[in-house]
CSV table of C-alpha atoms and ligand atoms in Angstrom, one decimal:
chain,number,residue,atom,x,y,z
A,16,UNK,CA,0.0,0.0,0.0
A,17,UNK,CA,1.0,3.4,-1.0
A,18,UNK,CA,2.2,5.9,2.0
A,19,UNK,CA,0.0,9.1,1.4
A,20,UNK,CA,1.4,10.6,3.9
A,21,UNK,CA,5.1,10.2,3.4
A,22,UNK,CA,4.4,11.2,-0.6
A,23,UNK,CA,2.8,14.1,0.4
A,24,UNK,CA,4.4,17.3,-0.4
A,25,UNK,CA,4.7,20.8,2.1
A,26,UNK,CA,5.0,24.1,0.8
A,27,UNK,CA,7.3,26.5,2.0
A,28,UNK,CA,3.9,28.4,3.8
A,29,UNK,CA,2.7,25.2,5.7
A,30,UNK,CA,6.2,24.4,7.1
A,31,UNK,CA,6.1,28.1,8.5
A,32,UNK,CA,3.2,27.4,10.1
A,33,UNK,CA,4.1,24.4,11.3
A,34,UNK,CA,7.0,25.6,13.0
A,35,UNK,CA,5.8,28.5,14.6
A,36,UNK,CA,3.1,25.9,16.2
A,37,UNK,CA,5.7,24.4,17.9
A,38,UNK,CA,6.6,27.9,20.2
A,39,UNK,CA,3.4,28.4,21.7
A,40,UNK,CA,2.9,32.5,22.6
A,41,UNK,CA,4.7,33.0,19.0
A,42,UNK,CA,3.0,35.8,17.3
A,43,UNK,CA,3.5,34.6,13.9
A,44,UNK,CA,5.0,38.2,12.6
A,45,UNK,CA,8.2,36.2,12.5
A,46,UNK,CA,6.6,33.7,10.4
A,47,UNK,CA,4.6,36.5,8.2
A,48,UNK,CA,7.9,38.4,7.7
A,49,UNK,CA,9.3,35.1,6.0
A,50,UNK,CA,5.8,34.5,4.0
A,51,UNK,CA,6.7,38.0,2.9
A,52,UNK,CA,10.2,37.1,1.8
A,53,UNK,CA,9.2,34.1,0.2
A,54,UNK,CA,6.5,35.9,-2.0
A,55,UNK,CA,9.3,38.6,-3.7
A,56,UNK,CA,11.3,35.7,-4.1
A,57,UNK,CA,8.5,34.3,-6.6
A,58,UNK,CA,7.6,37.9,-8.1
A,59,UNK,CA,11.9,37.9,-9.0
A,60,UNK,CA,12.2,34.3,-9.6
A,61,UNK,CA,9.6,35.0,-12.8
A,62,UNK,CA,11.5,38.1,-14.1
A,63,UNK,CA,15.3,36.7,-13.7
A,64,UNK,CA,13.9,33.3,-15.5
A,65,UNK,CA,12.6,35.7,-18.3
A,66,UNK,CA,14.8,38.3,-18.7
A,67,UNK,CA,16.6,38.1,-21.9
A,68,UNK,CA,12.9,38.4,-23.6
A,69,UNK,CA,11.8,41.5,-21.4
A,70,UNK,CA,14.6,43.8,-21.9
A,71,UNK,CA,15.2,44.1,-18.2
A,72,UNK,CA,18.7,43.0,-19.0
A,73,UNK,CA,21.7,45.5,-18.6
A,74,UNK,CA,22.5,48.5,-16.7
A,75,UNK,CA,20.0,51.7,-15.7
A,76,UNK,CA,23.4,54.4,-15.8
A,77,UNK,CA,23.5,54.7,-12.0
A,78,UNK,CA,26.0,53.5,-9.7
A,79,UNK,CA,25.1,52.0,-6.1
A,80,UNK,CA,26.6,53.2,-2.7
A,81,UNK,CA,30.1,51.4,-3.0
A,82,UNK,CA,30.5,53.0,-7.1
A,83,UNK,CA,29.4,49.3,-8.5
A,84,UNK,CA,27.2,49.9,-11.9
A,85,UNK,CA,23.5,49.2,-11.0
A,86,UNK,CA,21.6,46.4,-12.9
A,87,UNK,CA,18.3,46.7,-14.0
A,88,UNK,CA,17.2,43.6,-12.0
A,89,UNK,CA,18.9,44.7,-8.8
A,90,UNK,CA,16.8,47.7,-8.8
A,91,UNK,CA,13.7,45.4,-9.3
A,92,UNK,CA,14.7,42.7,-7.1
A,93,UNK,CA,15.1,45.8,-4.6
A,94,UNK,CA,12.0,47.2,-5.1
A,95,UNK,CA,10.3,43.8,-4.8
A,96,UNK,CA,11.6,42.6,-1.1
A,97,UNK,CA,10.6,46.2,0.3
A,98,UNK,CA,7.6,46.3,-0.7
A,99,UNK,CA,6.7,42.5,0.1
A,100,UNK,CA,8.4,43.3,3.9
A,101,UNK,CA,6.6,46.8,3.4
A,102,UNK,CA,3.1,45.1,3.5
A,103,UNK,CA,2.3,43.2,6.5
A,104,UNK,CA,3.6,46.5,8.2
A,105,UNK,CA,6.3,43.7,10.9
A,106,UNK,CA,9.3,45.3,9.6
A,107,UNK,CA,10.2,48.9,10.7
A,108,UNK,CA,13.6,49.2,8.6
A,109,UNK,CA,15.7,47.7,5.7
A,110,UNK,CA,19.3,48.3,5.2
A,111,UNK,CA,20.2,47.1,1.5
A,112,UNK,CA,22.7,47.0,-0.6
A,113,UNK,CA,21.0,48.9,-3.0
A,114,UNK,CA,20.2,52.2,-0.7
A,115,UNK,CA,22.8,54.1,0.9
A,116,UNK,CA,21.2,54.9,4.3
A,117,UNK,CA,18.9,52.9,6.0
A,118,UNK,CA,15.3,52.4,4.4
A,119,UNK,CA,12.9,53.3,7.7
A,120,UNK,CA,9.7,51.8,6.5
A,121,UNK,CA,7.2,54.2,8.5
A,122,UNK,CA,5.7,51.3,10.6
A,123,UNK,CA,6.1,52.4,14.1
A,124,UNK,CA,5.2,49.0,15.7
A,125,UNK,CA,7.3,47.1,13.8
A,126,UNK,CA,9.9,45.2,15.4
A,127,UNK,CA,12.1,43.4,13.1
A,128,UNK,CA,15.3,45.1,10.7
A,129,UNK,CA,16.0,43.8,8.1
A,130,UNK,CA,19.1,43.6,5.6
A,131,UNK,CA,19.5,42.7,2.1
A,132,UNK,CA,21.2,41.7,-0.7
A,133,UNK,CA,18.3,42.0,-2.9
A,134,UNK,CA,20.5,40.3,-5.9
A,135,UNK,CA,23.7,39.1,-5.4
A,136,UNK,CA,26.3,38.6,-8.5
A,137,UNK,CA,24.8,40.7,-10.5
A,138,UNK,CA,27.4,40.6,-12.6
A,139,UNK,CA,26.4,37.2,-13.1
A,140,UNK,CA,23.2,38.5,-14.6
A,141,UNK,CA,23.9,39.1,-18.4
A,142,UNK,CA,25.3,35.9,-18.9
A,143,UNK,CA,22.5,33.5,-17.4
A,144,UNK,CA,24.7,32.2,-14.3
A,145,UNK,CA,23.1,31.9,-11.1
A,146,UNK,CA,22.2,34.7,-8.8
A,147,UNK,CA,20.8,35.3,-5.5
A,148,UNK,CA,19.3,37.2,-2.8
A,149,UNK,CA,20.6,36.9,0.8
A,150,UNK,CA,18.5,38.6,4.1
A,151,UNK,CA,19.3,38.9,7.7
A,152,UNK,CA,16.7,39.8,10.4
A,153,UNK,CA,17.2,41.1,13.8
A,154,UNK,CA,14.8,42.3,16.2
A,155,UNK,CA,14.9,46.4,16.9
A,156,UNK,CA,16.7,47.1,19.7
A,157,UNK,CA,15.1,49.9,21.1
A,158,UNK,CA,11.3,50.2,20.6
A,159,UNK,CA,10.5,53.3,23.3
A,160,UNK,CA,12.4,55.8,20.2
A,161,UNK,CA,10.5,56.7,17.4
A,162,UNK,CA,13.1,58.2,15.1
A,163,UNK,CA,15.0,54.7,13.8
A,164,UNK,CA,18.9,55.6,12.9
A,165,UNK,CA,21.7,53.2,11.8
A,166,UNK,CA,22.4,52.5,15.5
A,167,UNK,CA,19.4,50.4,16.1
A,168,UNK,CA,20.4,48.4,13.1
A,169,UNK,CA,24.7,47.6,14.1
A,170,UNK,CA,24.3,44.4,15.7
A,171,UNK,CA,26.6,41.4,15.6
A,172,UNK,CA,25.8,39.1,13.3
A,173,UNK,CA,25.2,36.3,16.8
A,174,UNK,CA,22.1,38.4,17.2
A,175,UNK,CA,20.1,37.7,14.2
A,176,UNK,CA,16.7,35.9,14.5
A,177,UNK,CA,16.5,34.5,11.2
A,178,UNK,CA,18.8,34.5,7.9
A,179,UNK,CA,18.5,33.0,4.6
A,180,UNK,CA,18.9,32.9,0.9
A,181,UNK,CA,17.3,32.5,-2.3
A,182,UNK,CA,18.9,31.3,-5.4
A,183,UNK,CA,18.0,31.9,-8.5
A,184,UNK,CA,20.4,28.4,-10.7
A,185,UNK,CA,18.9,25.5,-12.7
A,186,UNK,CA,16.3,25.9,-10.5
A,187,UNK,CA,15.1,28.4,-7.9
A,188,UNK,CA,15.5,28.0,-4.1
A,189,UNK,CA,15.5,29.0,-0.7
A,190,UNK,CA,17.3,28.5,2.2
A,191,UNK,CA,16.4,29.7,5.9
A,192,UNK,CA,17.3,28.9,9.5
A,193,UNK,CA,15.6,30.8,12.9
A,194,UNK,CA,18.4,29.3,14.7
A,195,UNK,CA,17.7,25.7,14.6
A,196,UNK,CA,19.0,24.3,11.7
A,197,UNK,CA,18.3,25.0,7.9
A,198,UNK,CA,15.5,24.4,5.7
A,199,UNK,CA,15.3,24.0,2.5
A,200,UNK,CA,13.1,24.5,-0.4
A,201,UNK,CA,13.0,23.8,-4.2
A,202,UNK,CA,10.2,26.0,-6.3
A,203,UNK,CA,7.7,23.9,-8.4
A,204,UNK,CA,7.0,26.7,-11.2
A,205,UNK,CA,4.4,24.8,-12.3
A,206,UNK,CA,2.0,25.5,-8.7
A,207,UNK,CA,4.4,28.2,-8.0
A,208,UNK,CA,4.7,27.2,-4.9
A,209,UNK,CA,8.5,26.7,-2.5
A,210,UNK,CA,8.5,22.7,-1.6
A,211,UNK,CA,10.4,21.5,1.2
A,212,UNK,CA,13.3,19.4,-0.1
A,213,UNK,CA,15.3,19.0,3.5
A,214,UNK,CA,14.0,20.2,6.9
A,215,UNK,CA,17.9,19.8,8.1
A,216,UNK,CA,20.1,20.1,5.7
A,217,UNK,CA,23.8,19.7,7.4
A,218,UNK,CA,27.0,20.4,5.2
A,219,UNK,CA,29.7,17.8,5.2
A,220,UNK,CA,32.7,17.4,7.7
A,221,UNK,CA,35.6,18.2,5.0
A,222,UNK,CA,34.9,18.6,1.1
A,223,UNK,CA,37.4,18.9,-1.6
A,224,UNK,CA,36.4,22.0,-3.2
A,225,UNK,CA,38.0,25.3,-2.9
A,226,UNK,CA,36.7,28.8,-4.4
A,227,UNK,CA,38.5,31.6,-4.5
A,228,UNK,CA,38.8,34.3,-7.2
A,229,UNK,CA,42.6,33.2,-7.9
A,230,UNK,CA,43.4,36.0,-10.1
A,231,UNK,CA,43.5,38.0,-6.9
A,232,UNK,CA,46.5,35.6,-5.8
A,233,UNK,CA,49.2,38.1,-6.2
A,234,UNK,CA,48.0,40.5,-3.8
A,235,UNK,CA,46.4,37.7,-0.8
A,236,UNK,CA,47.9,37.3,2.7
A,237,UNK,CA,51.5,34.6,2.5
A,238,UNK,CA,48.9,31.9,4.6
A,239,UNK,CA,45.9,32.0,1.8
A,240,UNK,CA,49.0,31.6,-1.0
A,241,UNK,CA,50.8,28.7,0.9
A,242,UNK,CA,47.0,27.7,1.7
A,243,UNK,CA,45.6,27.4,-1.9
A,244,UNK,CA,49.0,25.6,-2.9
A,245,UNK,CA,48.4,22.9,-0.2
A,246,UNK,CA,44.7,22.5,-1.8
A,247,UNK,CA,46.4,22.0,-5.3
A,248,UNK,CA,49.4,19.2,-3.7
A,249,UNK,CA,48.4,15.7,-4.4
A,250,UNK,CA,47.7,13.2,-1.3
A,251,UNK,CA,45.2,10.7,-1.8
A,252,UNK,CA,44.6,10.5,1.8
A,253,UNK,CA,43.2,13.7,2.4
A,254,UNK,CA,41.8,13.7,-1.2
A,255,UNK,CA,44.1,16.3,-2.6
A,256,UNK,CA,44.5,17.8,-5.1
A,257,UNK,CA,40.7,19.6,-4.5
A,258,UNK,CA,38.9,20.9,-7.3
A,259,UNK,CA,38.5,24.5,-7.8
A,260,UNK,CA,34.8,26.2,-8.4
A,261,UNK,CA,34.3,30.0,-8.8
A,262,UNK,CA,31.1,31.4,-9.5
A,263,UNK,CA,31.4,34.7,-8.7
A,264,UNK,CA,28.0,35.0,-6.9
A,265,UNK,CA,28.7,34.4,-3.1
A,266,UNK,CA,25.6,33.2,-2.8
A,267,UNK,CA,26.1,30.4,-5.3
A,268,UNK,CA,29.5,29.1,-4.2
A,269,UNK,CA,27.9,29.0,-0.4
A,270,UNK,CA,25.4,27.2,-1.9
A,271,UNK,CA,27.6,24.4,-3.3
A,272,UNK,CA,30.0,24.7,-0.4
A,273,UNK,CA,26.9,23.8,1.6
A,274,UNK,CA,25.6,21.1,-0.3
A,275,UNK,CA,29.0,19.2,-1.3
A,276,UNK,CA,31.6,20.5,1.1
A,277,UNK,CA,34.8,22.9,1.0
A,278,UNK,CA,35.8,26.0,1.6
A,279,UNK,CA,35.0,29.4,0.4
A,280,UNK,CA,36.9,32.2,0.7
A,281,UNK,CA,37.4,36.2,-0.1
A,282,UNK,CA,40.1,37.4,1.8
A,283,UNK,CA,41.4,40.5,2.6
A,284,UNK,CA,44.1,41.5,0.1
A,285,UNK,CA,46.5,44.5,-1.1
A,286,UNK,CA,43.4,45.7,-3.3
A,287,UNK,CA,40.7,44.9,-0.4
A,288,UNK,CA,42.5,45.6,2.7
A,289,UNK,CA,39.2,44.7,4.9
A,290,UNK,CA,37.6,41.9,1.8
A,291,UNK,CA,35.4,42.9,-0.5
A,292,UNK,CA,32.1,41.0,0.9
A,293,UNK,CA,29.8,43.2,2.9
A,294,UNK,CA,29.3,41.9,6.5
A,295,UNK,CA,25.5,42.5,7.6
A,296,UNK,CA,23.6,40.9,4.5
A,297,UNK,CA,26.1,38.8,2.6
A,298,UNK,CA,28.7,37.6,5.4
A,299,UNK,CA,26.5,37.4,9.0
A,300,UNK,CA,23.5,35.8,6.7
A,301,UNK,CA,25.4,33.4,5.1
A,302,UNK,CA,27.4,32.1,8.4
A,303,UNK,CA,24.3,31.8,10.1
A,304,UNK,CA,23.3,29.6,7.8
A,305,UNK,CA,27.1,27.4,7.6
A,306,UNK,CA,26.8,27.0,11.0
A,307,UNK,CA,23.2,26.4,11.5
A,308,UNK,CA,24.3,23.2,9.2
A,309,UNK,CA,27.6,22.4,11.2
A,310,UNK,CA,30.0,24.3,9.2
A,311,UNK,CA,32.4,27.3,10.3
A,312,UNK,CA,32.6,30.9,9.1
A,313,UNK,CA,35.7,33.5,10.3
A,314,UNK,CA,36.9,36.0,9.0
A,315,UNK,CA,40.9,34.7,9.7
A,316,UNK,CA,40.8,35.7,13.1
A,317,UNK,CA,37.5,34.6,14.8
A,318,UNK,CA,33.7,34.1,14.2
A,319,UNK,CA,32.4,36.7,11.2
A,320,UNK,CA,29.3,36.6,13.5
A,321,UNK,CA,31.0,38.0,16.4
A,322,UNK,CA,32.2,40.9,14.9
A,323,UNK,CA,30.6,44.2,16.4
A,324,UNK,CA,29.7,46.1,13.0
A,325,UNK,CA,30.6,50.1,13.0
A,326,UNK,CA,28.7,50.8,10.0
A,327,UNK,CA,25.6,49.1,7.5
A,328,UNK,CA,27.7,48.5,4.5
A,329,UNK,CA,31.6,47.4,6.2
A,330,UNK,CA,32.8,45.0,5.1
A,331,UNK,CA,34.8,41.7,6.1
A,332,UNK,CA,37.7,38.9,4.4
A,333,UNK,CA,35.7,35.2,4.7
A,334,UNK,CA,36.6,32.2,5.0
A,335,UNK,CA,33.5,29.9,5.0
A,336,UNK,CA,32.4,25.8,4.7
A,337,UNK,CA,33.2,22.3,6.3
A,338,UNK,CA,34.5,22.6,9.9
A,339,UNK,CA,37.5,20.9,8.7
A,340,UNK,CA,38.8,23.0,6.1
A,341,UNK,CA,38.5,26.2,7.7
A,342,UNK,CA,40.8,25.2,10.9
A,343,UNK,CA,42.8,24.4,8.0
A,344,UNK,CA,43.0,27.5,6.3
A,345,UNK,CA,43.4,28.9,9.8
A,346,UNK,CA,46.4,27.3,10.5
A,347,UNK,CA,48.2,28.5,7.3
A,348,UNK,CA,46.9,32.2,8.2
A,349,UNK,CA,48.3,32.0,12.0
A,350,UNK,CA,51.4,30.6,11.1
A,351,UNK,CA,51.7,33.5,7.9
A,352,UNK,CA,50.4,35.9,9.8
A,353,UNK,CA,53.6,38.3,9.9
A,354,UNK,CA,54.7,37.7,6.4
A,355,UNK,CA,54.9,40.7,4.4
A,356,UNK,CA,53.1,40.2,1.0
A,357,UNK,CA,55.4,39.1,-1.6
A,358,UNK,CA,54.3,40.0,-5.4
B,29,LIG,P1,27.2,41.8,-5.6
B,29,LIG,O1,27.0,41.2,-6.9
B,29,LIG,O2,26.0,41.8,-4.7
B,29,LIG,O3,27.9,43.2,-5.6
B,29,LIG,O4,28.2,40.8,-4.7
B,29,LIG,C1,29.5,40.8,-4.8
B,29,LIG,C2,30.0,39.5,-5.5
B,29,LIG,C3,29.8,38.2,-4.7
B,29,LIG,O5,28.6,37.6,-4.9
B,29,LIG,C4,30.9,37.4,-5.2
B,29,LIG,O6,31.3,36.4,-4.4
B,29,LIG,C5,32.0,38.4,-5.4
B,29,LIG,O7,31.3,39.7,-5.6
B,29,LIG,C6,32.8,38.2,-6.6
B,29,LIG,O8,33.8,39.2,-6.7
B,29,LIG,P2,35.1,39.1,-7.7
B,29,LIG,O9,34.5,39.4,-9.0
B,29,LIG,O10,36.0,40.1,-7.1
B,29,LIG,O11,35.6,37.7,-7.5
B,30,LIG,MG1,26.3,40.8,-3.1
């Protein structure tokens, strides 16, 4: 006899429910606030898949905070999350990578911030490689003042409630964790709904992958060089020489790293003396998530999520995956550590 119930499917809607049933007293905005999410992640899902035939493609002239040349479907994938968090009126401020200061919604009860990467790799876009969207929510720290400024939103990354990802590859899907482990769902285009594919996903110990933008290698830390050459050495033991994969959408590499193992890693460098990855909605997001699944994320010292930010768009060096790789990479960077850079 046929198992109905272990064939039947759950969307990404009735597993939020679900889980907020299990804390009695929850409120549900939580759990509206990721409904919300989940619905501009549709809405952008149907305009990256169609792009090329909706001239959305290519740049609109302007330039973003950090002097990056703005995509048509960043502005739109922008656009899209605010207004979807904008709605159910739970959300009383984004920061995103798009805005300069910090977006403050106008809705004075609402309790959660919320950052974004409302489409990461964009330069990714024009070419039909995968592409992403990345948030990070954390509860407002002080709800007695009215006027919301930058300081209510520069919390370590430890102190977010929920974090996730959406990618937009072969096909499209989300990740999320509230702090116990990660979920994750697959769109069906066809009901256009988000099904649950794993409920806790965990990343593997050690993985043979590395990803890193090597063309960058003249200018890393002596560690990452002396690093990067131990991935390349051959010992069958440890599965060496690893493979390298570089998307060039953080978003995406994460992805893989979380699915098959490895490391991945933008470091601080000559060019990038602090990295080039933003902390609050591409670095803190994305190590909630590693870890969440049982991987590490630092930043070559310690923890990316301890860091106390100083400002909405810093930024921080990476060093993300398997547990095992990244005390690897670790110990090349301690030992280096004093080495001057040699070109
Ligand atoms: P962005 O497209 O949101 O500006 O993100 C920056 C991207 C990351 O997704 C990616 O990992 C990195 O920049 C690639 O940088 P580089 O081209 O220097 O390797
Ligand atoms: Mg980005």
């Amino acid at each position: 006899m046929v198992d109905q119930k272990s064939k039947s499917v759950i969307t990404l809607e009735e597993y939020i429910i679900q889980s907020q049933n299990k804390f009695p007293g929850a409120k549900g905005e939580l759990s509206q606030l990721l409904r919300d999410i989940g619905l501009a992640a549709k809405i952008i899902s149907r305009e990256v898949n169609k792009a090329g035939i909706t001239n959305i493609l290519g740049e609109d002239g302007s330039t973003n905070v950090h002097g990056e040349s703005v995509k048509k479907l960043d502005l739109f994938a922008d656009e899209q999350l605010i207004s979807a968090l904008n709605r159910s009126e739970i959300t009383c401020m984004v920061i995103s990578e798009e805005n300069d200061g910090i977006v403050d919604l106008d809705n004075d009860g609402g309790k959660y911030i919320v950052y974004l990467d409302p489409l990461d790799g964009s330069s990714n876009i024009d070419v039909n490689v995968s592409i992403g969207s990345i948030f990070s929510i954390y509860l407002r720290k002080n709800t007695s003042t009215k006027k919301l400024s930058e300081d209510d939103a520069l919390q370590p990354g430890l102190q977010q409630v929920a974090a996730g990802y959406v990618l937009y590859g072969s096909s499209t899907l989300m990740a999320y964790t509230t702090g116990v482990g990660v979920s994750l769902f697959t769109l069906d285009p066809s009901i256009g709904e988000f099904i649950l594919s794993n409920d806790d996903i965990k990343i593997p110990d050690y993985g043979s992958i590395y990803s890193v933008n090597e063309g960058n290698y003249k200018s890393w830390p002596e560690g990452l060089k002396k690093y990067v050459k131990y991935c390349q050495e051959v010992d069958d033991e440890t599965n060496r020489p690893y493979s390298a994969r570089y998307i060039g959408a953080m978003v995406a590499d994460v992805h893989r790293t979380l699915m098959k193992g490895g490391i991945f890693i933008y470091p601080d460098s000559q060019e990038y003396p602090n990295g080039k990855l933003r902390l609050m909605y591409e670095c803190n997001p994305l190590s909630m998530i590693i870890e969440q699944a049982g991987g590490m994320a630092i930043d070559g010292n310690g923890r990316v999520m301890e860091i106390t930010p100083e400002s909405i768009h810093q930024r921080t060096p990476i060093f993300i995956g398997s547990k095992q790789n990244v005390m690897k990479v670790k110990e090349f960077l301690d030992e280096h550590k004093d080495e001057k850079i040699e070109a």
